[in-house]
Coordinates of C-alpha atoms in Angstrom, one line a residue:
Chain W
X222 CA -82.4 147.6 -100.1
X223 CA -79.1 146.2 -101.4
X224 CA -79.8 147.8 -104.7
X225 CA -80.5 151.2 -103.2
X226 CA -77.4 150.9 -101.0
X227 CA -75.1 150.3 -103.9
X228 CA -76.8 153.2 -105.8
X229 CA -76.1 155.5 -103.0
X230 CA -72.6 154.2 -102.7
X231 CA -71.9 154.8 -106.3
X232 CA -73.4 158.3 -106.0
X233 CA -71.3 158.8 -103.0
X234 CA -68.1 157.7 -104.7
X235 CA -68.7 159.8 -107.8
X236 CA -69.3 162.9 -105.6
X237 CA -66.1 162.2 -103.7
X238 CA -64.2 162.1 -107.0
X239 CA -65.1 165.7 -107.4
X240 CA -63.8 166.4 -103.9
X241 CA -67.2 167.2 -102.5
X242 CA -68.2 166.2 -99.0
X243 CA -69.8 162.9 -99.1
X244 CA -73.6 162.8 -98.8
X245 CA -73.8 159.7 -96.7
X246 CA -71.4 160.9 -94.1
X247 CA -70.7 158.2 -91.5
X248 CA -71.4 159.2 -87.9
X249 CA -67.8 159.9 -86.8
X250 CA -66.8 162.5 -89.3
X251 CA -68.8 165.6 -88.9
X252 CA -68.6 169.0 -90.6
X253 CA -65.3 170.9 -90.2
X254 CA -65.2 173.5 -87.4
X255 CA -67.2 171.5 -84.9
X256 CA -65.5 169.3 -82.3
X257 CA -66.3 165.6 -82.5
X258 CA -67.8 163.7 -79.7
X259 CA -64.4 162.0 -79.1
X260 CA -62.6 165.4 -78.8
X261 CA -65.1 166.7 -76.3
X262 CA -65.1 163.6 -74.2
X263 CA -61.2 163.6 -74.1
X264 CA -61.3 167.2 -73.0
X265 CA -63.9 166.5 -70.4
X266 CA -61.8 163.7 -69.0
X267 CA -58.7 165.8 -68.8
X268 CA -60.4 168.7 -67.1
X269 CA -61.9 166.3 -64.5
X270 CA -58.4 164.9 -63.8
X271 CA -57.1 168.4 -63.3
X272 CA -59.9 169.2 -60.9
X273 CA -59.0 166.1 -58.9
X274 CA -55.3 167.2 -58.8
X275 CA -56.1 170.8 -57.7
X276 CA -58.5 169.6 -55.1
X277 CA -55.9 167.3 -53.6
X278 CA -53.2 170.1 -53.7
X279 CA -55.6 172.3 -51.8
X280 CA -56.1 169.6 -49.1
X281 CA -52.3 169.2 -48.7
X282 CA -51.8 172.9 -48.5
X283 CA -54.5 173.3 -46.0
X284 CA -53.0 170.7 -43.7
X285 CA -49.5 172.2 -44.0
X286 CA -50.9 175.7 -43.5
X287 CA -52.6 174.7 -40.2
X288 CA -49.2 173.4 -38.9
X289 CA -47.3 176.4 -40.2
X290 CA -49.7 178.9 -38.5
X291 CA -49.2 177.2 -35.2
X292 CA -45.4 177.4 -35.6
X293 CA -45.7 181.0 -36.6
X294 CA -47.3 181.9 -33.2
X295 CA -44.2 180.5 -31.5
X296 CA -41.9 182.4 -33.9
X297 CA -43.4 185.9 -33.6
X298 CA -41.3 186.8 -30.6
X299 CA -38.1 186.3 -32.6
X300 CA -39.2 188.8 -35.2
X301 CA -40.7 191.5 -33.0
X302 CA -37.9 191.5 -30.5
X303 CA -35.2 192.0 -33.0
X304 CA -36.8 194.9 -34.9
X305 CA -37.6 196.8 -31.7
X306 CA -33.9 197.1 -30.8
X307 CA -32.9 198.9 -34.0
X308 CA -36.0 201.2 -33.8
X309 CA -35.3 202.2 -30.2
X310 CA -31.7 202.8 -30.8
X311 CA -32.5 205.1 -33.8
X312 CA -29.8 203.9 -36.1
X313 CA -28.7 206.7 -38.5
X314 CA -29.6 205.9 -42.0
X315 CA -28.4 209.0 -43.9
X316 CA -26.6 208.5 -47.2
X317 CA -23.2 209.5 -45.9
X318 CA -23.2 206.6 -43.5
X319 CA -24.6 204.0 -45.9
X320 CA -22.5 203.0 -48.9
X321 CA -23.3 199.3 -49.3
X322 CA -26.7 197.7 -49.1
X323 CA -27.9 194.2 -49.0
X324 CA -31.3 193.0 -50.1
X325 CA -32.6 189.6 -49.0
X326 CA -35.5 188.3 -51.1
X327 CA -37.4 185.5 -49.4
X328 CA -39.3 183.2 -51.8
X329 CA -39.4 179.5 -52.2
X330 CA -38.8 176.8 -54.9
X331 CA -42.4 175.9 -55.8
X332 CA -45.0 177.8 -57.7
X333 CA -48.8 177.5 -58.1
X334 CA -49.3 179.9 -55.1
X335 CA -50.8 183.0 -56.6
X336 CA -48.8 186.2 -56.5
X337 CA -46.5 185.4 -53.7
X338 CA -43.2 185.3 -55.6
X339 CA -43.9 187.9 -58.1
X340 CA -44.9 190.5 -55.4
X341 CA -41.4 190.0 -53.8
X342 CA -39.6 190.3 -57.1
X343 CA -41.6 193.4 -58.1
X344 CA -40.7 194.9 -54.7
X345 CA -37.0 194.2 -55.3
X346 CA -37.1 195.7 -58.8
X347 CA -38.9 198.8 -57.5
X348 CA -36.4 199.1 -54.7
X349 CA -33.4 199.0 -57.0
X350 CA -34.9 201.6 -59.3
X351 CA -35.4 204.1 -56.5
X352 CA -33.5 207.3 -56.4
X353 CA -31.6 206.7 -53.2
X354 CA -30.4 203.2 -54.3
X355 CA -28.8 204.5 -57.5
X356 CA -25.6 205.6 -55.7
X357 CA -25.4 202.6 -53.5
X358 CA -23.6 199.4 -54.1
X359 CA -26.5 196.9 -53.7
X360 CA -26.2 193.1 -53.6
X361 CA -29.1 190.6 -53.5
X362 CA -29.5 187.3 -51.7
X363 CA -32.0 185.1 -53.5
X364 CA -33.7 182.6 -51.1
X365 CA -35.6 180.2 -53.3
X366 CA -35.4 179.3 -56.9
X367 CA -38.4 181.5 -57.9
X368 CA -36.7 184.8 -57.0
X369 CA -33.4 183.5 -58.5
X370 CA -34.9 182.8 -61.9
X371 CA -36.8 186.1 -62.0
X372 CA -34.0 188.3 -60.9
X373 CA -31.1 186.7 -62.7
X374 CA -32.3 188.0 -66.0
X375 CA -31.8 191.7 -65.0
X376 CA -29.7 191.7 -61.9
X377 CA -27.3 188.7 -62.4
X378 CA -24.3 190.8 -61.5
X379 CA -25.9 191.9 -58.2
X380 CA -26.6 188.5 -56.8
X381 CA -24.4 187.6 -53.9
X382 CA -25.6 184.0 -53.5
X383 CA -28.8 182.0 -53.9
X384 CA -30.4 179.4 -51.6
X385 CA -32.2 176.2 -52.7
X386 CA -34.5 173.7 -51.1
X387 CA -36.3 176.0 -48.7
X388 CA -39.9 175.5 -48.0
X389 CA -40.3 171.8 -48.8
X390 CA -39.9 170.8 -45.2
X391 CA -40.5 172.9 -42.2
X392 CA -38.0 175.7 -41.8
X393 CA -35.7 175.3 -38.8
X394 CA -33.4 177.8 -37.1
X395 CA -30.5 175.8 -38.7
X396 CA -31.7 176.9 -42.2
X397 CA -31.7 180.5 -41.0
X398 CA -28.2 180.1 -39.5
X399 CA -26.9 178.7 -42.7
X400 CA -28.2 181.7 -44.6
X401 CA -27.0 184.2 -41.9
X402 CA -23.5 182.5 -42.1
X403 CA -23.6 182.8 -45.8
X404 CA -24.2 186.5 -45.5
X405 CA -21.6 187.1 -42.7
X406 CA -18.9 185.0 -44.4
X407 CA -19.5 186.3 -47.9
X408 CA -17.0 189.0 -47.5
X409 CA -19.5 191.7 -48.5
X410 CA -19.2 194.4 -45.8
X411 CA -22.7 195.9 -46.0
X412 CA -23.7 198.9 -44.0
X413 CA -27.4 198.4 -44.1
X414 CA -29.8 195.8 -45.4
X415 CA -33.4 194.7 -45.6
X416 CA -35.3 191.4 -45.8
X417 CA -38.3 191.4 -48.1
X418 CA -40.9 188.8 -47.2
X419 CA -44.7 188.3 -47.2
X420 CA -46.1 189.0 -43.8
X421 CA -49.0 186.7 -43.0
X422 CA -52.2 188.6 -42.0
X423 CA -55.1 186.3 -42.4
X424 CA -55.8 183.1 -44.3
X425 CA -56.7 185.1 -47.4
X426 CA -54.4 188.1 -47.2
X427 CA -50.7 188.9 -46.7
X428 CA -48.6 192.0 -47.3
X429 CA -45.1 192.3 -48.8
X430 CA -43.0 194.0 -46.0
X431 CA -39.4 194.7 -45.5
X432 CA -37.5 194.4 -42.3
X433 CA -34.3 196.5 -42.1
X434 CA -31.1 195.5 -40.4
X435 CA -27.8 197.2 -40.0
X436 CA -24.1 196.5 -39.6
X437 CA -22.6 196.6 -36.1
X438 CA -20.6 199.7 -36.9
X439 CA -23.8 201.6 -37.8
X440 CA -25.5 200.3 -34.7
X441 CA -22.6 201.5 -32.5
X442 CA -23.0 205.0 -33.9
X443 CA -26.7 205.1 -33.1
X444 CA -28.2 208.0 -31.2
X445 CA -29.9 206.2 -28.4
X446 CA -27.4 203.4 -27.9
X447 CA -26.7 204.7 -24.4
X448 CA -30.2 203.5 -23.4
X449 CA -28.8 200.0 -23.3
X450 CA -26.4 199.1 -20.5
X451 CA -23.0 197.4 -20.7
X452 CA -22.7 197.4 -24.4
X453 CA -19.3 197.1 -25.9
X454 CA -18.3 196.6 -29.5
X455 CA -18.0 192.9 -29.1
X456 CA -21.5 192.5 -27.6
X457 CA -23.0 194.6 -30.3
X458 CA -21.3 192.5 -33.0
X459 CA -22.5 189.3 -31.4
X460 CA -26.0 190.6 -31.1
X461 CA -26.0 191.9 -34.7
X462 CA -25.0 188.5 -36.0
X463 CA -27.7 186.7 -33.9
X464 CA -30.2 189.3 -34.9
X465 CA -29.6 188.6 -38.5
X466 CA -30.2 184.9 -38.1
X467 CA -33.4 185.6 -36.0
X468 CA -34.8 188.0 -38.6
X469 CA -34.1 185.5 -41.5
X470 CA -35.8 182.8 -39.4
X471 CA -38.8 184.9 -38.8
X472 CA -39.1 186.1 -42.4
X473 CA -38.9 182.4 -43.6
X474 CA -41.6 181.3 -41.3
X475 CA -43.9 184.2 -42.2
X476 CA -43.3 183.8 -45.9
X477 CA -44.0 180.0 -45.8
X478 CA -47.3 180.5 -43.9
X479 CA -48.4 183.2 -46.4
X480 CA -47.3 180.9 -49.3
X481 CA -49.3 178.0 -48.0
X482 CA -52.4 180.0 -47.5
X483 CA -52.1 181.6 -50.9
X484 CA -51.6 178.2 -52.5
X485 CA -54.7 176.9 -50.7
X486 CA -56.8 179.7 -52.2
X487 CA -55.2 179.5 -55.6
X488 CA -55.9 175.7 -55.8
X489 CA -59.4 176.3 -54.5
X490 CA -60.1 178.8 -57.3
X491 CA -58.6 176.5 -59.9
X492 CA -60.9 173.7 -58.7
X493 CA -63.9 176.0 -59.0
X494 CA -62.9 177.1 -62.5
X495 CA -62.4 173.5 -63.5
X496 CA -65.9 172.7 -62.1
X497 CA -67.4 175.4 -64.3
X498 CA -65.5 174.2 -67.3
X499 CA -66.8 170.7 -66.7
X500 CA -70.4 171.9 -66.5
X501 CA -70.1 173.8 -69.7
X502 CA -68.4 171.0 -71.5
X503 CA -71.0 168.5 -70.3
X504 CA -73.8 170.6 -71.7
X505 CA -71.9 170.9 -75.0
X506 CA -71.2 167.2 -75.1
X507 CA -74.9 166.4 -74.6
X508 CA -76.0 168.9 -77.2
X509 CA -73.5 167.4 -79.7
X510 CA -74.6 163.9 -78.9
X511 CA -78.2 164.8 -79.5
X512 CA -77.2 166.6 -82.7
X513 CA -75.5 163.5 -83.9
X514 CA -78.5 161.3 -83.2
X515 CA -80.8 163.8 -84.9
X516 CA -78.6 163.9 -88.0
X517 CA -78.6 160.1 -88.2
X518 CA -82.4 160.1 -87.9
X519 CA -82.7 162.7 -90.7
X520 CA -80.4 160.7 -93.0
X521 CA -82.4 157.6 -92.4
X522 CA -85.7 159.2 -92.8
X523 CA -84.7 161.2 -95.9
X524 CA -83.2 158.1 -97.4
X525 CA -86.4 156.2 -96.7
X526 CA -88.6 159.0 -98.0
X527 CA -86.5 159.3 -101.2
X528 CA -87.0 155.5 -101.6
X529 CA -90.8 155.9 -101.2
X530 CA -90.9 158.9 -103.6
X531 CA -88.9 156.9 -106.1
X532 CA -91.5 154.1 -106.0
Chain B
X381 CA -11.1 189.1 -28.3
X382 CA -13.4 186.2 -27.6
X383 CA -11.6 182.8 -28.0
X384 CA -14.1 181.5 -30.5
X385 CA -13.9 184.7 -32.6
X386 CA -10.2 184.3 -32.7
X387 CA -10.7 180.8 -34.0
X388 CA -12.8 182.1 -36.8
X389 CA -16.3 181.5 -35.7
X390 CA -19.1 184.0 -35.6
X391 CA -21.7 184.3 -32.9
X392 CA -24.3 182.3 -34.9
X393 CA -21.9 179.3 -35.3
X394 CA -20.9 179.5 -31.6
X395 CA -24.5 179.5 -30.4
X396 CA -25.4 176.6 -32.7
X397 CA -22.6 174.5 -31.4
X398 CA -23.7 175.2 -27.8
X399 CA -27.3 174.4 -28.6
X400 CA -26.3 171.2 -30.4
X401 CA -24.6 170.1 -27.2
X402 CA -27.6 171.0 -25.1
X403 CA -29.9 169.0 -27.3
X404 CA -27.7 165.9 -26.8
X405 CA -28.0 166.4 -23.1
X406 CA -31.8 166.6 -23.0
X407 CA -33.8 163.8 -21.3
X408 CA -34.7 160.8 -23.5
X409 CA -38.4 161.7 -23.8
X410 CA -37.7 165.1 -25.3
X411 CA -34.5 164.1 -27.2
X412 CA -36.2 163.0 -30.4
X413 CA -38.1 166.3 -30.8
X414 CA -35.0 168.3 -30.0
X415 CA -32.8 166.4 -32.5
X416 CA -35.5 167.0 -35.2
X417 CA -35.1 170.7 -34.7
X418 CA -31.6 170.5 -35.9
X419 CA -32.4 169.4 -39.5
X420 CA -31.4 171.9 -42.1
X421 CA -32.3 171.5 -45.8
X422 CA -31.1 174.8 -47.3
X423 CA -28.3 174.7 -49.8
X424 CA -26.2 177.8 -50.6
X425 CA -25.0 178.5 -54.1
X426 CA -22.4 181.2 -54.4
X427 CA -22.6 183.5 -57.4
X428 CA -19.9 185.1 -59.4
X429 CA -21.7 187.1 -62.2
X430 CA -22.7 183.8 -63.9
X431 CA -23.5 180.9 -61.6
X432 CA -20.8 179.2 -59.6
X433 CA -22.2 176.2 -57.9
X434 CA -20.4 175.3 -54.7
X435 CA -21.0 172.8 -52.0
X436 CA -23.2 173.5 -49.0
X437 CA -21.8 176.2 -46.8
X438 CA -20.3 175.0 -43.5
X439 CA -22.1 175.3 -40.2

């Protein structure tokens, strides 16, 4: 056998001189174009790790979402009460009264939550492209890094200020007050405005809604303002400021609940997809392993039969 | 004109100061939860065409 081995080795070497693929290929180098066993097993390991990560992210989101939904129930009165006032008073929104507009886009800093942030940014872009907004002076407040990065490319000159670090911990009324103060003290005298946020419907659905708000001047000139007793300019101004903070608070709570539920389902889908990939890769790995064994057997047997034929 | 508006505060700031004092006066068993509600994490960054980063806006 030693003799035959050296014969094959010399044949091998001479073939290699001509650049041909060696006949006695060792197990670990296979034909070009097929993944090696090592490649497949590395890929399998990495996909399994990713599945573990997405599963744990889903658990974390589910826990946070349960708490956020409970908070939201307590926060609903803030949002519904403030919007009713403007509706009942029938604030005039004709173009001659409104010169300056403010758009507040509510997103957060973290991604991997489906279409939450892109739906808000799309709504902002669609809004600013509308007919009636062409003649208005519009400024944008970006809450959350996601809206900031997406909007600063096209609307950098329209951004009034941006807000960071929302959404990591539970939103408090203080956060909303900071934002409302930022708007009120910014020096931008808006006539009307709207908050764009994702209203939470169910654990698997949300809608992008806008909540309008108005300046105290516009409210004072509303048609039905006489319905409310004992309102003077000072009271209206105080209420408008407080209304702004309440609306921002409500929008932040709704948006964070929608975001958590969306992240939960996005991570769930990712885990499922990773599971499918693992199944497919495992089958491929087994087939490749069997092919390698079969090839080895063929080589041994053909080598042995060549030996017999020679004798 | 209201005294606090003359001093430069708006209603939101006024109401926050009042609520902060109320939270300090609450009974011990509810005080911890009340104080927790005061935490704010948001940071405001003013913009001036490009980005002008400024410190957190005052309460």
